[in-house]
Short mmCIF file of C-alpha atoms in Angstrom, two decimals:
data_model
loop_
_atom_site.label_atom_id
_atom_site.label_comp_id
_atom_site.label_asym_id
_atom_site.label_seq_id
_atom_site.Cartn_x
_atom_site.Cartn_y
_atom_site.Cartn_z
CA MET A 1055 73.83 95.46 19.91
CA ALA A 1056 72.49 92.54 17.87
CA THR A 1057 74.96 93.15 15.01
CA ARG A 1058 77.88 93.16 17.42
CA ARG A 1059 76.77 89.83 18.88
CA ILE A 1060 76.60 88.28 15.40
CA ARG A 1061 80.14 89.41 14.62
CA THR A 1062 81.41 87.95 17.89
CA ASP A 1063 79.65 84.65 17.19
CA GLN A 1064 81.07 84.60 13.67
CA LEU A 1065 84.57 85.30 14.98
CA ILE A 1066 84.31 82.49 17.53
CA ALA A 1067 83.08 80.09 14.84
CA ALA A 1068 85.87 81.08 12.45
CA LEU A 1069 88.51 80.61 15.15
CA GLY A 1070 87.03 77.21 16.01
CA VAL A 1071 87.23 76.10 12.37
CA ALA A 1072 90.83 77.39 12.13
CA VAL A 1073 91.83 75.39 15.23
CA LEU A 1074 90.21 72.24 13.80
CA VAL A 1075 91.99 72.68 10.45
CA LEU A 1076 95.33 73.29 12.17
CA GLY A 1077 94.84 70.22 14.37
CA ALA A 1078 94.02 68.09 11.32
CA LEU A 1079 97.17 69.31 9.53
CA VAL A 1080 99.37 68.55 12.54
CA GLY A 1081 97.79 65.10 12.92
CA TRP A 1082 98.29 64.36 9.23
CA ARG A 1083 101.96 65.42 9.43
CA VAL A 1084 102.63 63.24 12.48
CA ILE A 1085 101.03 60.23 10.79
CA ALA A 1086 102.80 60.86 7.46
CA THR A 1087 106.25 61.11 9.08
CA GLN A 1088 105.58 58.37 11.66
CA GLY A 1089 106.41 60.77 14.45
CA VAL A 1090 109.77 61.86 13.03
CA ALA A 1091 110.27 65.60 12.99
CA PRO A 1092 111.17 66.92 9.52
CA TRP A 1093 114.44 68.40 10.77
CA GLU A 1094 115.64 65.06 12.16
CA THR A 1095 117.88 62.73 10.20
CA PRO A 1096 115.84 59.95 8.56
CA PRO A 1097 116.06 56.76 10.67
CA PRO A 1098 118.06 54.64 8.17
CA ARG A 1099 120.69 57.36 7.71
CA ARG A 1100 120.80 57.98 11.47
CA ALA A 1101 121.37 54.26 12.08
CA LEU A 1102 124.28 54.21 9.60
CA GLN A 1103 125.85 57.24 11.31
CA GLN A 1104 125.51 55.58 14.72
CA VAL A 1105 126.94 52.30 13.43
CA ARG A 1106 129.96 54.10 11.94
CA GLU A 1107 130.53 55.98 15.20
CA ARG A 1108 130.65 52.64 16.98
CA LEU A 1109 132.38 50.38 14.42
CA GLY A 1110 134.46 52.94 12.57
CA PRO A 1111 134.33 54.16 8.97
CA SER A 1112 134.11 50.60 7.60
CA GLY A 1113 130.90 49.97 9.56
CA GLU A 1114 127.88 49.11 7.47
CA VAL A 1115 124.23 48.35 8.06
CA ARG A 1116 123.49 44.90 6.65
CA LEU A 1117 119.79 44.65 7.45
CA ILE A 1118 117.40 47.30 8.68
CA GLU A 1119 113.80 46.99 9.84
CA ARG A 1120 111.46 49.79 10.81
CA GLY A 1121 110.41 49.65 14.43
CA ARG A 1122 107.82 51.65 16.31
CA GLY A 1123 107.96 55.38 15.73
CA PRO A 1124 111.43 56.67 14.88
CA VAL A 1125 113.12 53.43 16.01
CA VAL A 1126 114.91 51.15 13.55
CA CYS A 1127 116.55 47.80 14.25
CA GLY A 1128 118.87 45.63 12.25
CA TYR A 1129 122.26 44.05 11.88
CA ALA A 1130 125.59 45.75 11.29
CA GLY A 1131 129.16 44.73 10.71
CA ARG A 1132 132.43 45.88 9.23
CA ARG A 1133 133.01 45.85 5.49
CA GLY A 1134 135.09 42.80 4.57
CA GLU A 1135 134.23 40.89 7.76
CA THR A 1136 131.60 38.16 8.03
CA GLY A 1137 130.13 38.67 11.51
CA SER A 1138 127.19 40.93 12.29
CA VAL A 1139 125.71 42.30 15.46
CA ALA A 1140 122.10 43.30 16.10
CA PHE A 1141 121.33 46.91 16.99
CA VAL A 1142 118.44 49.14 18.03
CA SER A 1143 118.72 52.74 16.85
CA ARG A 1144 116.79 55.53 18.51
CA PRO A 1145 117.18 59.25 17.77
CA ASN A 1146 119.44 59.82 20.76
CA ARG A 1147 121.00 56.38 21.27
CA VAL A 1148 122.07 53.14 19.66
CA LEU A 1149 122.36 49.88 21.57
CA PHE A 1150 124.09 46.77 20.25
CA ALA A 1151 123.43 43.15 21.22
CA ASP A 1152 127.02 42.76 22.42
CA ASP A 1153 126.83 45.76 24.78
CA PRO A 1154 126.98 45.02 28.53
CA LEU A 1155 123.29 45.97 28.85
CA ARG A 1156 121.98 42.73 27.30
CA ALA A 1157 118.71 42.65 29.25
CA GLU A 1158 117.95 46.25 28.24
CA PHE A 1159 118.76 45.40 24.61
CA ARG A 1160 116.37 42.42 24.64
CA ALA A 1161 113.65 44.56 26.22
CA MET A 1162 114.12 47.24 23.55
CA VAL A 1163 113.88 44.67 20.74
CA GLU A 1164 110.73 43.15 22.25
CA ALA A 1165 109.13 46.57 22.70
CA ASP A 1166 110.22 48.33 19.50
CA CYS A 1167 111.14 45.68 16.92
CA PRO A 1168 109.40 42.40 17.77
CA ASN A 1169 109.64 41.23 14.14
CA LEU A 1170 113.42 41.58 13.85
CA PRO A 1171 114.56 38.43 12.05
CA THR A 1172 117.34 36.33 13.51
CA PRO A 1173 120.56 36.34 11.51
CA PRO A 1174 121.33 33.28 9.43
CA ALA A 1175 123.57 30.72 11.10
CA ARG A 1176 127.21 31.02 10.06
CA THR A 1177 128.50 27.93 8.36
CA ALA A 1178 132.06 26.72 8.62
CA PRO A 1179 134.00 26.75 5.32
#
């Protein structure tokens, strides 16, 4: 009976160590990818795709800043045009500063990208 108890104790200890190692690996992966799942599109590429869906094929990201988690913020415009518009890109949604939801946009910038720089003032030619 004593040998059986030792085997059970050893099995429980081995399973405990395995759970700890697995938890450490998962934690390391989450920290290393900043919460982005490996099968998701990287945030900068996702932002460019979202900008092009909104502005058309000539849409381009002009400035991009990493936000919290998988969020990125920046400025976008159309190739050949001077104006830019701020955006907040999340995995399932992009919101632009000129959208009707201005208060929601400001709240998202404050929460996710508080260090987003303001665009330079446009000068008249």
